[in-house]
PDB file of C-alpha atoms in Angstrom:
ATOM      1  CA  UNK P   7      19.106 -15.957  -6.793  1.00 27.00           C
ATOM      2  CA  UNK P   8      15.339 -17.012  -7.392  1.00 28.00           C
ATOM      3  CA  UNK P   9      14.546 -20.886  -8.327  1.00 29.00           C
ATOM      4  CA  UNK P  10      14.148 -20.851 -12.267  1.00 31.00           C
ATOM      5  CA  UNK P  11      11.001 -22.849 -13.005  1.00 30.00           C
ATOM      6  CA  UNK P  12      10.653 -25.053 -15.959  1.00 32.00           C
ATOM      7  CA  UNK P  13       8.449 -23.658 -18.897  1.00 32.00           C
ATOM      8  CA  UNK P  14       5.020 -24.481 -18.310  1.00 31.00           C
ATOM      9  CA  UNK P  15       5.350 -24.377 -14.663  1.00 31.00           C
ATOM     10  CA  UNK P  16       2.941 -22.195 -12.940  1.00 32.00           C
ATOM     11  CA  UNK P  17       4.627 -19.377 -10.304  1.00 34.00           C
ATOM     12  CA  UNK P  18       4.119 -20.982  -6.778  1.00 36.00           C
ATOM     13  CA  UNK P  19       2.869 -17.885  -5.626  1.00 40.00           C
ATOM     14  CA  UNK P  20       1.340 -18.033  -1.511  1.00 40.00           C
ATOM     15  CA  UNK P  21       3.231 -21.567  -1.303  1.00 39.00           C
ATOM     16  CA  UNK P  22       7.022 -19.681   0.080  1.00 40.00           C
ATOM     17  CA  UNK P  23       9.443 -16.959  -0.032  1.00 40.00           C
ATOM     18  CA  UNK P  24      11.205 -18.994  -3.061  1.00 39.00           C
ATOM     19  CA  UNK P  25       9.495 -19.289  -6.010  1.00 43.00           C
ATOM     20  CA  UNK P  26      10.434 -18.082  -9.016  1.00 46.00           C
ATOM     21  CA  UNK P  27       8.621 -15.834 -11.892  1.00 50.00           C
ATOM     22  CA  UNK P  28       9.122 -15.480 -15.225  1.00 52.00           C
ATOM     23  CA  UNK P  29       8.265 -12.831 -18.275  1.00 51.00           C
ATOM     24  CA  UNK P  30       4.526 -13.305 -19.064  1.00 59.00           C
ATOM     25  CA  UNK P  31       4.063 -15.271 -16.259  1.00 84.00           C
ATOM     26  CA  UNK P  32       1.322 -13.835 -13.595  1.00 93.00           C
ATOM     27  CA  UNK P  33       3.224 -12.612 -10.760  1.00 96.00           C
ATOM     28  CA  UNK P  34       0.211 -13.207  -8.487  1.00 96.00           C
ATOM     29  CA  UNK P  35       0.921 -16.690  -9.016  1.00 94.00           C
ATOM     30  CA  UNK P  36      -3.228 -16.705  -9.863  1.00 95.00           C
ATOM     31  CA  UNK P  37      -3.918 -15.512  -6.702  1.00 97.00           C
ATOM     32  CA  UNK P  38      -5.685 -12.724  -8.128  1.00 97.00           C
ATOM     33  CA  UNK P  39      -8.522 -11.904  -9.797  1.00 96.00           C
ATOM     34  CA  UNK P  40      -6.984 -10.903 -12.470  1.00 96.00           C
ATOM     35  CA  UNK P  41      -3.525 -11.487 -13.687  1.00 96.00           C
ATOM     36  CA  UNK P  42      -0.259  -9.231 -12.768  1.00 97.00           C
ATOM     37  CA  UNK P  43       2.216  -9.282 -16.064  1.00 96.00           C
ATOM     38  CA  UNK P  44       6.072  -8.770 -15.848  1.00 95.00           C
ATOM     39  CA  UNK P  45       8.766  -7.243 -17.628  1.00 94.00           C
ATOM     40  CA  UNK P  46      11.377  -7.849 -19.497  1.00 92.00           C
ATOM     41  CA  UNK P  47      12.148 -11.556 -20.008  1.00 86.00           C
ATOM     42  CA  UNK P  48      14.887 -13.097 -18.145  1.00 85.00           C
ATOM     43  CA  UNK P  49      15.076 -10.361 -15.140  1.00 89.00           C
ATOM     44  CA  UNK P  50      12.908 -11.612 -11.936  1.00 91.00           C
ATOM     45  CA  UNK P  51      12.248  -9.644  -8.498  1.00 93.00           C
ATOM     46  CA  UNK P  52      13.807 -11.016  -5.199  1.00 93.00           C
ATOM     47  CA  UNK P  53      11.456 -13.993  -3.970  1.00 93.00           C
ATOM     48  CA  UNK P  54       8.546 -12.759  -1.690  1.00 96.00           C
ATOM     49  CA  UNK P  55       5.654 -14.297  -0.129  1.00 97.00           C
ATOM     50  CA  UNK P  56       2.409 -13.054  -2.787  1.00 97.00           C
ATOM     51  CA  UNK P  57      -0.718 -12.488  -0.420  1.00 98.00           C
ATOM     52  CA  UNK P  58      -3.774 -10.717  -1.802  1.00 98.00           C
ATOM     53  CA  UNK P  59      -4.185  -9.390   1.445  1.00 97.00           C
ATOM     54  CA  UNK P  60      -3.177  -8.420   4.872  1.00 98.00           C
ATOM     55  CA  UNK P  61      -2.078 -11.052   7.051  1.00 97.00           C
ATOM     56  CA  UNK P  62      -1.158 -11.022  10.808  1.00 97.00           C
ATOM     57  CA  UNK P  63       2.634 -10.169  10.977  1.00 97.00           C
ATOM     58  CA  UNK P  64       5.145 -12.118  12.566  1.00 93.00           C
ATOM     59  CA  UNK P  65       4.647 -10.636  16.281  1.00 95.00           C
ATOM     60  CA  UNK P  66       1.140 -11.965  16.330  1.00 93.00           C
ATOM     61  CA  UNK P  67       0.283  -8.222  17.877  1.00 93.00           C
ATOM     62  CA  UNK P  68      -2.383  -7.670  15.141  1.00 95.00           C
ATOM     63  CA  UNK P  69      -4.964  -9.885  12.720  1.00 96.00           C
ATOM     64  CA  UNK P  70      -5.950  -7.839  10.171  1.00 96.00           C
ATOM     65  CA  UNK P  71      -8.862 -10.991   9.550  1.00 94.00           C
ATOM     66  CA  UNK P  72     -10.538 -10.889  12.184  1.00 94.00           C
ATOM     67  CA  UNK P  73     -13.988  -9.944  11.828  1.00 94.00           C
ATOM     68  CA  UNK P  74     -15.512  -7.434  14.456  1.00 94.00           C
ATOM     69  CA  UNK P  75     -18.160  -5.246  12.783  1.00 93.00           C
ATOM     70  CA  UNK P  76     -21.090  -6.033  13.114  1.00 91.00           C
ATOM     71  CA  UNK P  77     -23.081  -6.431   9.647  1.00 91.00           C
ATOM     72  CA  UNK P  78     -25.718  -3.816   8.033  1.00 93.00           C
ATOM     73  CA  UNK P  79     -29.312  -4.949   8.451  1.00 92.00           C
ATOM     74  CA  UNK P  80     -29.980  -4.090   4.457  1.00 91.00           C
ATOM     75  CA  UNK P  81     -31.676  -6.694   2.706  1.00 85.00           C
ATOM     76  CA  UNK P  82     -31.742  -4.753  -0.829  1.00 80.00           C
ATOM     77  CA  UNK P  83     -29.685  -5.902  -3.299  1.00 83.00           C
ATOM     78  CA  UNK P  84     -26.947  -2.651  -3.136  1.00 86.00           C
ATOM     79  CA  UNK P  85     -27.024  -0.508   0.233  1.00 91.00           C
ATOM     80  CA  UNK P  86     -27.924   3.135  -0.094  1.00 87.00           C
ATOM     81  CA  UNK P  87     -26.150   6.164   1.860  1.00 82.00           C
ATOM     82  CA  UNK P  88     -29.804   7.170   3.588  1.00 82.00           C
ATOM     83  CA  UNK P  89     -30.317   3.294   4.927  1.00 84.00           C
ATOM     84  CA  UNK P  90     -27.196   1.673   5.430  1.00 90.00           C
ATOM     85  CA  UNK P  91     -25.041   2.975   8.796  1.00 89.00           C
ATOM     86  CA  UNK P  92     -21.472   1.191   6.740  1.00 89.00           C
ATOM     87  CA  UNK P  93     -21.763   3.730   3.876  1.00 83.00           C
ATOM     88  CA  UNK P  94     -20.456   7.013   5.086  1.00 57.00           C
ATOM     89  CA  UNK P  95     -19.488   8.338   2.539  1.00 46.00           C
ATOM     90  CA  UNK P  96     -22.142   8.586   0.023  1.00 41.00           C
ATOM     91  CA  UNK P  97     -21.769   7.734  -3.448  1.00 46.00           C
ATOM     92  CA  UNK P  98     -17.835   6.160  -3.948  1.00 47.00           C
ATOM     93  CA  UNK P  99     -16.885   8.514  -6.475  1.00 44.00           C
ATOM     94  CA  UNK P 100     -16.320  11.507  -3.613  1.00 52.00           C
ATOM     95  CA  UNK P 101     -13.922   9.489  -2.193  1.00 56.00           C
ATOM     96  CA  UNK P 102     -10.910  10.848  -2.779  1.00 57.00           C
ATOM     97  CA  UNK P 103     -12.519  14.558  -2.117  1.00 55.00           C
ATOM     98  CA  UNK P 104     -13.904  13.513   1.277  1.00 55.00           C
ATOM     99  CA  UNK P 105     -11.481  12.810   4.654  1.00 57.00           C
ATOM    100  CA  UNK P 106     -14.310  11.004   6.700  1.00 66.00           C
ATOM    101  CA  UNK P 107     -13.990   7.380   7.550  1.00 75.00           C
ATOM    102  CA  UNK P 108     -15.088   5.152   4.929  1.00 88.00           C
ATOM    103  CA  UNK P 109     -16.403   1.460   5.651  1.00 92.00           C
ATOM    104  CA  UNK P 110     -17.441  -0.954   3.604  1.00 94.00           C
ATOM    105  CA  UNK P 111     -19.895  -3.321   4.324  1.00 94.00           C
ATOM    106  CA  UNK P 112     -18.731  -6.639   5.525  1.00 94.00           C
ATOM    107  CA  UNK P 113     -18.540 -10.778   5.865  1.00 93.00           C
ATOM    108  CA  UNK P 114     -21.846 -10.079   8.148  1.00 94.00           C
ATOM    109  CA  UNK P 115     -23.591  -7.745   6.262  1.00 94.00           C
ATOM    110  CA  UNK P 116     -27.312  -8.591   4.928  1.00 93.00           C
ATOM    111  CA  UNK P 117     -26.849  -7.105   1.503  1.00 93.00           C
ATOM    112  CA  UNK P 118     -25.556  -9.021  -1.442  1.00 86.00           C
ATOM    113  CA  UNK P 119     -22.354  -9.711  -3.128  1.00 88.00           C
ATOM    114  CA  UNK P 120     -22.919  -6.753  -5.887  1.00 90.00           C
ATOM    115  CA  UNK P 121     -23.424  -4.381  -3.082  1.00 93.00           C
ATOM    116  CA  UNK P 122     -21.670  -0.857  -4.768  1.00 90.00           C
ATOM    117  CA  UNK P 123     -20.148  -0.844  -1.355  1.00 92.00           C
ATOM    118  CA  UNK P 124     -18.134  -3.494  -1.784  1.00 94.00           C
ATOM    119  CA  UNK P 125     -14.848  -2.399  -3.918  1.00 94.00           C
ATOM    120  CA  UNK P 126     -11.861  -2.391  -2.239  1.00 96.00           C
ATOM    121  CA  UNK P 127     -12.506  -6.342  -0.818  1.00 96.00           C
ATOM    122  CA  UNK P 128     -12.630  -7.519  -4.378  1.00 96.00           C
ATOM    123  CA  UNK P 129      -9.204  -7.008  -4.997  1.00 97.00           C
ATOM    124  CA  UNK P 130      -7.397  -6.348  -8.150  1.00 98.00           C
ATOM    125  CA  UNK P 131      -9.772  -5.504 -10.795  1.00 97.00           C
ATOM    126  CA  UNK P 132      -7.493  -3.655 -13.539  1.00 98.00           C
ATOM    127  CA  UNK P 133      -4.736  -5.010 -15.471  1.00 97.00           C
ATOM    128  CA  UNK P 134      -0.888  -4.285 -14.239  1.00 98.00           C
ATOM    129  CA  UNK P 135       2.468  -4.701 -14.580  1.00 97.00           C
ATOM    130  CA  UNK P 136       5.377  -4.991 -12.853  1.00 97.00           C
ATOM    131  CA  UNK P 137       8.415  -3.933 -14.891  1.00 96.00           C
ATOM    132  CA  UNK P 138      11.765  -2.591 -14.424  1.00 95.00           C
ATOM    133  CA  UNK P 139      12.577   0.971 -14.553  1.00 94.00           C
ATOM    134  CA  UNK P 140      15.708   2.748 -15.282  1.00 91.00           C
ATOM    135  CA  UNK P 141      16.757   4.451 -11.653  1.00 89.00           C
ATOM    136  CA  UNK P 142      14.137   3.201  -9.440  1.00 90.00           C
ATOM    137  CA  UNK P 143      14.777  -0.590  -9.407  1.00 92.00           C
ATOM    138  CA  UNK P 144      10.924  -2.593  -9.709  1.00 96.00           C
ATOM    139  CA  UNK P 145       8.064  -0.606 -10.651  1.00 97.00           C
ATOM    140  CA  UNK P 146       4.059  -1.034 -11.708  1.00 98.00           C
ATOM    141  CA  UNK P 147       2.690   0.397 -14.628  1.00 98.00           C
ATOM    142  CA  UNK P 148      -1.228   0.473 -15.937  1.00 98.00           C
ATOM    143  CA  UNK P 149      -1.442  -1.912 -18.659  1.00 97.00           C
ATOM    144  CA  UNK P 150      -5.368  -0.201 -19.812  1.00 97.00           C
ATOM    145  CA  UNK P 151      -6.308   2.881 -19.213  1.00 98.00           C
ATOM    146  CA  UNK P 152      -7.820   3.729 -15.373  1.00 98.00           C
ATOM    147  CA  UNK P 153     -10.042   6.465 -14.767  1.00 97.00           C
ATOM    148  CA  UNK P 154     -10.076   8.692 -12.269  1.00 95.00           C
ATOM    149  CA  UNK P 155     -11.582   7.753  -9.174  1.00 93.00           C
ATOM    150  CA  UNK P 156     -11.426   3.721  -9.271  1.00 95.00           C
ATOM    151  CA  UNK P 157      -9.665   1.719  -7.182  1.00 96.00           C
ATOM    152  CA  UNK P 158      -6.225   0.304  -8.737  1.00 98.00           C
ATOM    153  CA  UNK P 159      -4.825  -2.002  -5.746  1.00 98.00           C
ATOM    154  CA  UNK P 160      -4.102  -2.819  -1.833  1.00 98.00           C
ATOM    155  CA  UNK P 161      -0.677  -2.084  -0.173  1.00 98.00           C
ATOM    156  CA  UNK P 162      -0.902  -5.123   1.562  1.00 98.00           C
ATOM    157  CA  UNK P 163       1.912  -6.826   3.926  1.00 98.00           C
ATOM    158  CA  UNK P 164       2.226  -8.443   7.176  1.00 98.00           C
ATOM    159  CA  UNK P 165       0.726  -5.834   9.658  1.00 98.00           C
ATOM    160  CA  UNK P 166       2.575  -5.102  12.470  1.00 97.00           C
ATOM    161  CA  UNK P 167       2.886  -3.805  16.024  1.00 96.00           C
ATOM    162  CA  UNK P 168       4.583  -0.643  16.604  1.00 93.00           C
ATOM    163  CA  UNK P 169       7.648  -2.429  18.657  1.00 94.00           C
ATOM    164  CA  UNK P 170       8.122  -5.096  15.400  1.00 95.00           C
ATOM    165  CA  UNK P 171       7.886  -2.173  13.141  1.00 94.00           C
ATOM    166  CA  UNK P 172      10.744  -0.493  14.448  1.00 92.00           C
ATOM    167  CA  UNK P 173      12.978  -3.363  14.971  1.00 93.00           C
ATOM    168  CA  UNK P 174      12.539  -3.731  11.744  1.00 93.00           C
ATOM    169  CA  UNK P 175      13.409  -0.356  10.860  1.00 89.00           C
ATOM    170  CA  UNK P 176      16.403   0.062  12.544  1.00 88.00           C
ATOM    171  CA  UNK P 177      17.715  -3.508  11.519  1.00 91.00           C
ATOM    172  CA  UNK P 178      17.960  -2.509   8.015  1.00 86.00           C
ATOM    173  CA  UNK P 179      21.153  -1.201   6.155  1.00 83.00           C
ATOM    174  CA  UNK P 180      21.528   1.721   3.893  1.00 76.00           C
ATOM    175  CA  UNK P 181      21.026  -0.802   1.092  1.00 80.00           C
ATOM    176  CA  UNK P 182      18.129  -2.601   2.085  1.00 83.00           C
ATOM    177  CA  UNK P 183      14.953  -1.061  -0.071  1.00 85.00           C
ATOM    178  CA  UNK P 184      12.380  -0.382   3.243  1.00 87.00           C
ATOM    179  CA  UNK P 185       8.914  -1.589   1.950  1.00 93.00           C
ATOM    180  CA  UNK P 186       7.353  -0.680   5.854  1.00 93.00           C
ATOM    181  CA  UNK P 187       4.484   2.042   5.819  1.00 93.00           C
ATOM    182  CA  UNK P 188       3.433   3.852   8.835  1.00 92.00           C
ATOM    183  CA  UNK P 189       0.060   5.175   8.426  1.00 92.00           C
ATOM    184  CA  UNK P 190      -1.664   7.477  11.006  1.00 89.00           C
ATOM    185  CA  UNK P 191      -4.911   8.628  10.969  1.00 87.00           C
ATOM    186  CA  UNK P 192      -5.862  11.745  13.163  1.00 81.00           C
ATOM    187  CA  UNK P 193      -9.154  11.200  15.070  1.00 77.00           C
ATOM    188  CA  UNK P 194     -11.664  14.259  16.047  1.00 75.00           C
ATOM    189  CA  UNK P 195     -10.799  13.015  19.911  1.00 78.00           C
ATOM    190  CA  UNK P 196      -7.235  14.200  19.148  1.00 79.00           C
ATOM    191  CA  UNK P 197      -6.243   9.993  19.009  1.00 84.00           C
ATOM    192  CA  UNK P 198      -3.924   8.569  16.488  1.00 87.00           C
ATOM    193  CA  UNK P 199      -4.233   5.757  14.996  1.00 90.00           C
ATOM    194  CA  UNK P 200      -1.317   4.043  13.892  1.00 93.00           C
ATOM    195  CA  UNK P 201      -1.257   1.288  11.642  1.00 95.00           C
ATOM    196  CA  UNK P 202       2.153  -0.173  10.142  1.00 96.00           C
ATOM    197  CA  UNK P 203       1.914  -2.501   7.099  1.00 97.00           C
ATOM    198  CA  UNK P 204       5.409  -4.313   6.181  1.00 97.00           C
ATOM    199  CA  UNK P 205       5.535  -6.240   2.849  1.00 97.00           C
ATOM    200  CA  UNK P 206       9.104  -7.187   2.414  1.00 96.00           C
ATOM    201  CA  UNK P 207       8.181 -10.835   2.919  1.00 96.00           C
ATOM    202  CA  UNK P 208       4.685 -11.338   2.448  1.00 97.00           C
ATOM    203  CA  UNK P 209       3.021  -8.861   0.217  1.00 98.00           C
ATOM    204  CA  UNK P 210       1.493  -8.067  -3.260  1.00 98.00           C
ATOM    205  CA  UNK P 211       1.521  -6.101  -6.424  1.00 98.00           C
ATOM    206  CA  UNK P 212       1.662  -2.993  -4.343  1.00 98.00           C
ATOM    207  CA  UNK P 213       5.230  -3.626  -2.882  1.00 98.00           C
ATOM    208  CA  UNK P 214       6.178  -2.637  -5.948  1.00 98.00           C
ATOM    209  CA  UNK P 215       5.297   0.579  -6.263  1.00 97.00           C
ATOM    210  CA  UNK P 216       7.561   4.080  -6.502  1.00 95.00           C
ATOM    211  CA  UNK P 217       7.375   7.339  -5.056  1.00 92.00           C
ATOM    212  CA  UNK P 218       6.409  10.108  -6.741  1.00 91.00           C
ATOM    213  CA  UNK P 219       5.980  14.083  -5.428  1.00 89.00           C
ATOM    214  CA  UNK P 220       3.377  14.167  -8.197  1.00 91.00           C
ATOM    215  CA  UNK P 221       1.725  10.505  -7.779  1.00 94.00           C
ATOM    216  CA  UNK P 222      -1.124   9.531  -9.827  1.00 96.00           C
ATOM    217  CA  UNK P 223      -2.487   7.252  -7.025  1.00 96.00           C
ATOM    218  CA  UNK P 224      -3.673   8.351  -3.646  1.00 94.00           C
ATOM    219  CA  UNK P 225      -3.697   5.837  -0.674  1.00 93.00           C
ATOM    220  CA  UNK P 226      -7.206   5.638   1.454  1.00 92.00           C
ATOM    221  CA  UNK P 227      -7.584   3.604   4.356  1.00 93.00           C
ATOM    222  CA  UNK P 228     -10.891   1.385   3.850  1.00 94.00           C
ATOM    223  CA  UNK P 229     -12.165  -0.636   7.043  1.00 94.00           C
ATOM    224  CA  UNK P 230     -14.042  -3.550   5.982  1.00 95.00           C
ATOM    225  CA  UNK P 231     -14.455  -6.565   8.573  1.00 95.00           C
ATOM    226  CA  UNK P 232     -12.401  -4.301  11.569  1.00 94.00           C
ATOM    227  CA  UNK P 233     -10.844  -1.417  12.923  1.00 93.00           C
ATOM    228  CA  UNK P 234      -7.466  -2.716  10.868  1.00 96.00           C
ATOM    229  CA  UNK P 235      -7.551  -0.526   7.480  1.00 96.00           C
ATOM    230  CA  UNK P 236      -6.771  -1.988   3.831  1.00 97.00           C
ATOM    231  CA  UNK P 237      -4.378   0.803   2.626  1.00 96.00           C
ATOM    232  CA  UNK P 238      -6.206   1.402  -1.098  1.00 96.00           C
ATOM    233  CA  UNK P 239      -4.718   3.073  -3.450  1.00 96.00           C
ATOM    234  CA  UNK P 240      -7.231   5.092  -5.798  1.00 95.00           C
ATOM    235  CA  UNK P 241      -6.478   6.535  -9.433  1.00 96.00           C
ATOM    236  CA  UNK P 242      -5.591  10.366  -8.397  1.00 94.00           C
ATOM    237  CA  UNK P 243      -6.627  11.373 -11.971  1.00 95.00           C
ATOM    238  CA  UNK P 244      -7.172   9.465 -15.303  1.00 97.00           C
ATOM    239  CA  UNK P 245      -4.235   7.387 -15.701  1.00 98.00           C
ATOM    240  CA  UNK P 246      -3.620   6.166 -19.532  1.00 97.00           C
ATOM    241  CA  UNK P 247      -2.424   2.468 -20.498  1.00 97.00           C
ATOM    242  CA  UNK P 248       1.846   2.226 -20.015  1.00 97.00           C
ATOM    243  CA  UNK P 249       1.669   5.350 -17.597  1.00 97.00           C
ATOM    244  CA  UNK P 250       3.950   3.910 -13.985  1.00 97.00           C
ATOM    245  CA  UNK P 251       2.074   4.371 -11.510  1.00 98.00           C
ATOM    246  CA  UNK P 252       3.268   5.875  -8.251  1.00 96.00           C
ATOM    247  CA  UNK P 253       1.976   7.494  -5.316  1.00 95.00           C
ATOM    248  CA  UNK P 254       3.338   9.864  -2.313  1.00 92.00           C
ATOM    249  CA  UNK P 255       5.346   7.963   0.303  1.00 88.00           C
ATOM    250  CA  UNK P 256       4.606  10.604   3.083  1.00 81.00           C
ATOM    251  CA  UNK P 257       1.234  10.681   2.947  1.00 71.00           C
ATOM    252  CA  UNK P 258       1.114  14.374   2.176  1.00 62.00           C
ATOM    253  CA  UNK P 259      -0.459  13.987  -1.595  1.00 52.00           C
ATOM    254  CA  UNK P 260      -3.684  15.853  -1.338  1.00 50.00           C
ATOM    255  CA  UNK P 261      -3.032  16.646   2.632  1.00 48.00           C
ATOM    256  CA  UNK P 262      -1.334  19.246   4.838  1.00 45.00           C
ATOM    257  CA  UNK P 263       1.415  20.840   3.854  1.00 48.00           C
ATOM    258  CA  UNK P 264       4.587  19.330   6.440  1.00 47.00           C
ATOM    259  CA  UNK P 265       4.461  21.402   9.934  1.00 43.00           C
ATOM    260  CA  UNK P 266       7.531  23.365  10.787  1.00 43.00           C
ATOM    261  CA  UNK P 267       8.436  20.843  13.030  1.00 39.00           C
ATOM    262  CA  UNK P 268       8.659  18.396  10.664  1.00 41.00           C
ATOM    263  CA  UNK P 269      10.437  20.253   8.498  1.00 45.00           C
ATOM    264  CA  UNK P 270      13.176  20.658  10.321  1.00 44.00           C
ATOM    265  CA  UNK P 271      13.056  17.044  11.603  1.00 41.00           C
ATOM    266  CA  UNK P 272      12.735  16.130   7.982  1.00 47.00           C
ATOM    267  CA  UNK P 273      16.063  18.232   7.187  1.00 47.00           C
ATOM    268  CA  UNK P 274      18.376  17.435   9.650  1.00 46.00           C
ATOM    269  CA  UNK P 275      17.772  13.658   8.438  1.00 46.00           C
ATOM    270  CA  UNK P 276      18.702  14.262   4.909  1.00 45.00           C
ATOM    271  CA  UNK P 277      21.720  11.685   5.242  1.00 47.00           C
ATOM    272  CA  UNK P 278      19.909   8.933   6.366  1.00 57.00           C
ATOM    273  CA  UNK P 279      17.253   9.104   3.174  1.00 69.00           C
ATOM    274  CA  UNK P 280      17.678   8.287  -0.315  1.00 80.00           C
ATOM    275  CA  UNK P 281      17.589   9.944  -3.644  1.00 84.00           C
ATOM    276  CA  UNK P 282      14.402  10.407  -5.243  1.00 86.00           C
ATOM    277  CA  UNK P 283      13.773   9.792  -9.130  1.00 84.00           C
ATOM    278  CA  UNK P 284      10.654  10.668  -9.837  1.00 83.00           C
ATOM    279  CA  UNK P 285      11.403  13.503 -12.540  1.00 80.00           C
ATOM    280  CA  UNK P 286       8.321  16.042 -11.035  1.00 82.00           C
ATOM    281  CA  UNK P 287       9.031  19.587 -11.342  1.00 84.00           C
ATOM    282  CA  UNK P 288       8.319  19.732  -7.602  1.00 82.00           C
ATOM    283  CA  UNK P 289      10.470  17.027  -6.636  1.00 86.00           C
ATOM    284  CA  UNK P 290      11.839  17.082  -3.413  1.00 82.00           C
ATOM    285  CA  UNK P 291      15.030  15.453  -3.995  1.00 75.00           C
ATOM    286  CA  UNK P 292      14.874  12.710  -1.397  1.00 79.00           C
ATOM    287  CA  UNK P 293      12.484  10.213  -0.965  1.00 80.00           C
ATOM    288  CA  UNK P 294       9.874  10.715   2.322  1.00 79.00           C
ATOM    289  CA  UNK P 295      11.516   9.157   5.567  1.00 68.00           C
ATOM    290  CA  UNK P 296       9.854   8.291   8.243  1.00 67.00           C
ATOM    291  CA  UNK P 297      12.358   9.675  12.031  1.00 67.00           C
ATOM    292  CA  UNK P 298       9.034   8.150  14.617  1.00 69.00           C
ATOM    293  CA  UNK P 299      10.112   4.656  14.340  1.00 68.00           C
ATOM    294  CA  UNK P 300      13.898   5.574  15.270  1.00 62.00           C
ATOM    295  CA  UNK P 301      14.195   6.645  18.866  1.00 56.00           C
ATOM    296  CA  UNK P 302      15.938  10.468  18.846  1.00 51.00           C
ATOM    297  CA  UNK P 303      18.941   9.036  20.598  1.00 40.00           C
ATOM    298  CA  UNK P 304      19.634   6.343  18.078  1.00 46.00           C
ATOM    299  CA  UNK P 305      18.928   9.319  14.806  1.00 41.00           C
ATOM    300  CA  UNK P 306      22.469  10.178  15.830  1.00 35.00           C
ATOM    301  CA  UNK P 307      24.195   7.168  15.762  1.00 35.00           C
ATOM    302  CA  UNK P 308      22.401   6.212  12.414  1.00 36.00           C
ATOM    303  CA  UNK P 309      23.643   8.900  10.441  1.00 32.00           C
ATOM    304  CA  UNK P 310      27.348   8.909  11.698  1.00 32.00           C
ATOM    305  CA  UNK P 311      29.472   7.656   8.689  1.00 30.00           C
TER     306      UNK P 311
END
C-alpha cells in the first residue's frame, strides 16, 4: 500500500518507487511540463519511479542518453526539409502517413530551441489524466481536445537488453500486468532492430495506457540524440476532451496485416494471454502477446495449468 502524504505535500515524484499520489495532485510529481491529473479521490496506482524519459535499465546494456549524432550545421532559426540532413521527413504533419525514419534534430544541432523539428523532446505538451476504468484497471484519458496529427506522449521506461527483457518476461505471473514493449523496426538491409522499453519501475504517464484494436494513438519511433528511439505516441485522428486514449499493443495499427506464421503462433498461445476490453467491433478478444521473448521450449511449460 502507497505512503499517504499529508495535504499540501507535493508527490515525490523521480525521488523513489514509494511515493504516494493523491486526487488532483500531478502525478508527474512536476516533472513535466505540464501537469498529469488523477482520478477519483482516495484510489492511487501502485508506487513507480516517474521519469520523463528513457533511462538506462538495470543491466546497464543500453543508455538511451547518450548523445551520438552529430548536430545539423543550420544556423536559421527553424530547419527546413531542403537544408537540414535531420529532417527526413518533411513537414511533421505526414508523419503518421510516412514509414521512413524520422530524426529530430539534437543537443548538437546549430538551430535554435523553436526549431519545428523539435517535438517529441519537449515532452508532454497536452493536458491528461490518469483515471480508473471499469475492466481495464488504470487508464489515460484527454482532458482537451487533441487534433489529429500532434504528439500526445512518450512510452518511456528503463530500456533494456534483449537477455533482461526476457528474464523479465518469463519471471512474471499470470497476475502481474506486463508493462515491457518490444519494438522492431525492419531495415531496407533486411536488419531488425530491436528495442525493448520496460516501465514497471521507472516510467511515465504512458505506462498507463490500454489496448485498443481500434486505438486513437499510433506509436512512432523518433531518434533524437542516438540510434535508441523515443517510442511517441501521435493522435491517430482528432481525439475530443474525456475520450481514453489507447493505442495497439502489437504494433499492427496502421501496419501489416499478422503473417500466417504468426497467426498460428499467435493462436496456439491463446492461454497464456489475457482478455481484452476494449469494446471495438473488431476486437480480437485477447490482448496482443508477444511468444519472441519466451524460448519455444519454455511456451510449453508456461501454458500447462
Amino acid at each position: 500500500m502507497a505512503e499517504q502524504l499529508p495535504p499540501g505535500q507535493p508527490i515525490g515524484a523521480g525521488r523513489g518507487r514509494g511515493y504516494a499520489m493523491a486526487a488532483g495532485r500531478d502525478v508527474s510529481g512536476g516533472l513535466e511540463a505540464v501537469a498529469v491529473a488523477l482520478w477519483p479521490p482516495g484510489e492511487t496506482p501502485p508506487p513507480f519511479q516517474y521519469s520523463p524519459d528513457s533511462v538506462p535499465g538495470a543491466d546497464g546494456a543500453i543508455d538511451p542518453t547518450e548523445v551520438t549524432f552529430p548536430g545539423c550545421p543550420c544556423r536559421a532559426h527553424s530547419c527546413t526539409a531542403r537544408s537540414c540532413p535531420c529532417l527526413r521527413h518533411g513537414e511533421r504533419c505526414r508523419v503518421l502517413q510516412s514509414a521512413a525514419p524520422l530524426f529530430e534534430c539534437n543537443a548538437m544541432c546549430r538551430c535554435g530551441d523553436g526549431c519545428q523539428n523539435r517535438v517529441v523532446q519537449r515532452g508532454l505538451q497536452v493536458r491528461l489524466e490518469v483515471f480508473k476504468t471499469a475492466k481495464k484497471g488504470w487508464g489515460v484519458r484527454a482532458l482537451e481536445a487533441i487534433a489529429e496529427g500532434t504528439f500526445v506522449c512518450e512510452y518511456a521506461g528503463e530500456v533494456l537488453g534483449f537477455a533482461e527483457a526476457r528474464r523479465r518476461i518469463r519471471a512474471q505471473t499470470a497476475q502481474d500486468s506486463n508493462y515491457i514493449i518490444a519494438v522492431r523496426e525492419h531495415l531496407h538491409s533486411g536488419q531488425v532492430m530491436e528495442t525493448f522499453v520496460d516501465p514497471t519501475y521507472i516510467g511515465n504517464v504512458g505506462r498507463f495506457l490500454n489496448h485498443s484494436c481500434e486505438p486513437n494513438l499510433v506509436m512512432v519511433p523518433v531518434r533524437v540524440d542516438s540510434m535508441v528511439p523515443k517510442l511517441a505516441l501521435f493522435a491517430a485522428t482528432d481525439i475530443s476532451a474525456g475520450e481514453e486514449l489507447c493505442y495497439d499493443y502489437s504494433g499492427r495499427f496502421r501496419n501489416l496485416p499478422l503473417t500466417e506464421g504468426e497467426q498460428k503462433a499467435s493462436e496456439e498461445g491463446n492461454v497464456l494471454r489475457k482478455p481484452c476490453f476494449c469494446g471495438s467491433q473488431t476486437c480480437a478478444a485477447f490482448l496482443p502477446w508477444d511468444g519472441s521473448l519466451f524460448p519455444a521450449a519454455d511456451t510449453h511449460s508456461e501454458s500447462s495449468p
